[in-house]
Amino acid sequence: DAVKSNQPVGTISRFEQDEIQSIKAPLSSHGVGLAETIALGKVLGVLPKKLVIYGIEIADTESFNISNKVLIAQRELIRRLLVDLQKI
């Protein structure tokens, strides 16, 4: 997911379920925040045993342009995902 947390553009963040639920962020541009979505999934009993969300810091939320730093971070994110998947 795209992240806007005042970190340098292209920074990769990794959040486990308990960390996500404690985030007090405003509603996302999707209308419902990630923490609210996870809380709903928990109430409905549809969450997996382990939930990890990755995000890449973006420059702004007004543009649909992807910066070079984000494109480079995507490659690193794929590497990190593969490492996590090998642990399952």
PDB file of C-alpha atoms in Angstrom:
ATOM      1  CA  ASP A   1       0.000   0.000   0.000  1.00  0.00           C
ATOM      2  CA  ALA A   2       1.056   3.623  -0.308  1.00  0.00           C
ATOM      3  CA  VAL A   3       2.251   5.181   2.937  1.00  0.00           C
ATOM      4  CA  LYS A   4       2.444   8.855   3.911  1.00  0.00           C
ATOM      5  CA  SER A   5       4.284   9.122   7.224  1.00  0.00           C
ATOM      6  CA  ASN A   6       6.960  11.790   6.713  1.00  0.00           C
ATOM      7  CA  GLN A   7       9.679   9.231   5.985  1.00  0.00           C
ATOM      8  CA  PRO A   8      11.889   9.628   2.893  1.00  0.00           C
ATOM      9  CA  VAL A   9      10.151   8.706  -0.361  1.00  0.00           C
ATOM     10  CA  GLY A  10      10.768   5.055  -1.156  1.00  0.00           C
ATOM     11  CA  THR A  11      11.016   3.964   2.489  1.00  0.00           C
ATOM     12  CA  ILE A  12       9.495   0.512   2.954  1.00  0.00           C
ATOM     13  CA  SER A  13       7.397  -0.059   6.060  1.00  0.00           C
ATOM     14  CA  ARG A  14       6.321  -3.420   7.419  1.00  0.00           C
ATOM     15  CA  PHE A  15       3.371  -3.652   9.800  1.00  0.00           C
ATOM     16  CA  GLU A  16       2.087  -6.709  11.619  1.00  0.00           C
ATOM     17  CA  GLN A  17      -1.556  -6.934  12.659  1.00  0.00           C
ATOM     18  CA  ASP A  18      -1.148  -5.568  16.195  1.00  0.00           C
ATOM     19  CA  GLU A  19       0.820  -2.564  14.898  1.00  0.00           C
ATOM     20  CA  ILE A  20      -1.794  -1.746  12.268  1.00  0.00           C
ATOM     21  CA  GLN A  21      -4.628  -1.755  14.780  1.00  0.00           C
ATOM     22  CA  SER A  22      -2.831   0.833  16.909  1.00  0.00           C
ATOM     23  CA  ILE A  23      -2.337   3.322  14.056  1.00  0.00           C
ATOM     24  CA  LYS A  24      -4.441   6.420  14.603  1.00  0.00           C
ATOM     25  CA  ALA A  25      -4.386   7.769  11.086  1.00  0.00           C
ATOM     26  CA  PRO A  26      -7.083   9.751   9.335  1.00  0.00           C
ATOM     27  CA  LEU A  27      -9.307   7.987   6.872  1.00  0.00           C
ATOM     28  CA  SER A  28      -7.485   7.015   3.724  1.00  0.00           C
ATOM     29  CA  SER A  29      -8.382   8.189   0.244  1.00  0.00           C
ATOM     30  CA  HIS A  30     -10.248   4.883  -0.047  1.00  0.00           C
ATOM     31  CA  GLY A  31     -12.849   6.118   2.449  1.00  0.00           C
ATOM     32  CA  VAL A  32     -11.984   3.613   5.180  1.00  0.00           C
ATOM     33  CA  GLY A  33      -8.630   3.304   6.908  1.00  0.00           C
ATOM     34  CA  LEU A  34      -6.577   0.142   7.139  1.00  0.00           C
ATOM     35  CA  ALA A  35      -7.086  -0.222  10.900  1.00  0.00           C
ATOM     36  CA  GLU A  36     -10.873  -0.018  10.451  1.00  0.00           C
ATOM     37  CA  THR A  37     -10.775  -2.595   7.673  1.00  0.00           C
ATOM     38  CA  ILE A  38      -8.803  -5.012   9.825  1.00  0.00           C
ATOM     39  CA  ALA A  39     -11.142  -4.457  12.787  1.00  0.00           C
ATOM     40  CA  LEU A  40     -14.089  -5.317  10.528  1.00  0.00           C
ATOM     41  CA  GLY A  41     -12.325  -8.455   9.306  1.00  0.00           C
ATOM     42  CA  LYS A  42     -11.727  -9.478  12.906  1.00  0.00           C
ATOM     43  CA  VAL A  43     -15.413  -9.000  13.810  1.00  0.00           C
ATOM     44  CA  LEU A  44     -16.429 -11.020  10.749  1.00  0.00           C
ATOM     45  CA  GLY A  45     -13.882 -13.731  11.581  1.00  0.00           C
ATOM     46  CA  VAL A  46     -12.214 -13.613   8.191  1.00  0.00           C
ATOM     47  CA  LEU A  47      -8.649 -12.577   9.065  1.00  0.00           C
ATOM     48  CA  PRO A  48      -5.772 -14.966   8.465  1.00  0.00           C
ATOM     49  CA  LYS A  49      -3.732 -16.216  11.451  1.00  0.00           C
ATOM     50  CA  LYS A  50      -0.922 -13.851  10.493  1.00  0.00           C
ATOM     51  CA  LEU A  51      -1.401 -10.558   8.713  1.00  0.00           C
ATOM     52  CA  VAL A  52       1.484  -8.420   7.483  1.00  0.00           C
ATOM     53  CA  ILE A  53       1.062  -5.242   5.447  1.00  0.00           C
ATOM     54  CA  TYR A  54       3.891  -3.619   3.541  1.00  0.00           C
ATOM     55  CA  GLY A  55       3.830  -0.024   2.377  1.00  0.00           C
ATOM     56  CA  ILE A  56       6.082   2.236   0.374  1.00  0.00           C
ATOM     57  CA  GLU A  57       6.395   5.901   1.306  1.00  0.00           C
ATOM     58  CA  ILE A  58       5.093   8.108  -1.495  1.00  0.00           C
ATOM     59  CA  ALA A  59       5.800  11.759  -2.286  1.00  0.00           C
ATOM     60  CA  ASP A  60       2.216  12.949  -2.324  1.00  0.00           C
ATOM     61  CA  THR A  61      -1.349  11.733  -2.478  1.00  0.00           C
ATOM     62  CA  GLU A  62      -2.490  14.187  -5.121  1.00  0.00           C
ATOM     63  CA  SER A  63      -0.711  12.627  -8.080  1.00  0.00           C
ATOM     64  CA  PHE A  64      -0.880   9.230  -9.706  1.00  0.00           C
ATOM     65  CA  ASN A  65       2.729   9.549 -10.906  1.00  0.00           C
ATOM     66  CA  ILE A  66       5.128   6.987  -9.460  1.00  0.00           C
ATOM     67  CA  SER A  67       8.543   8.397  -8.595  1.00  0.00           C
ATOM     68  CA  ASN A  68      11.799   6.635  -9.439  1.00  0.00           C
ATOM     69  CA  LYS A  69      12.450   6.130  -5.718  1.00  0.00           C
ATOM     70  CA  VAL A  70       9.157   4.269  -5.374  1.00  0.00           C
ATOM     71  CA  LEU A  71       9.906   2.151  -8.447  1.00  0.00           C
ATOM     72  CA  ILE A  72      13.279   1.187  -6.960  1.00  0.00           C
ATOM     73  CA  ALA A  73      11.624   0.416  -3.610  1.00  0.00           C
ATOM     74  CA  GLN A  74       9.171  -1.923  -5.368  1.00  0.00           C
ATOM     75  CA  ARG A  75      12.053  -4.218  -6.325  1.00  0.00           C
ATOM     76  CA  GLU A  76      13.322  -4.285  -2.740  1.00  0.00           C
ATOM     77  CA  LEU A  77       9.803  -4.920  -1.476  1.00  0.00           C
ATOM     78  CA  ILE A  78       9.499  -7.963  -3.721  1.00  0.00           C
ATOM     79  CA  ARG A  79      12.759  -9.298  -2.269  1.00  0.00           C
ATOM     80  CA  ARG A  80      11.462  -8.784   1.289  1.00  0.00           C
ATOM     81  CA  LEU A  81       8.155 -10.453   0.458  1.00  0.00           C
ATOM     82  CA  LEU A  82       9.960 -13.499  -0.882  1.00  0.00           C
ATOM     83  CA  VAL A  83      12.006 -13.726   2.332  1.00  0.00           C
ATOM     84  CA  ASP A  84       8.804 -13.515   4.431  1.00  0.00           C
ATOM     85  CA  LEU A  85       7.068 -16.123   2.287  1.00  0.00           C
ATOM     86  CA  GLN A  86       9.952 -18.578   2.757  1.00  0.00           C
ATOM     87  CA  LYS A  87       9.346 -18.389   6.519  1.00  0.00           C
ATOM     88  CA  ILE A  88       5.762 -19.638   6.215  1.00  0.00           C
TER      89      ILE A  88
END
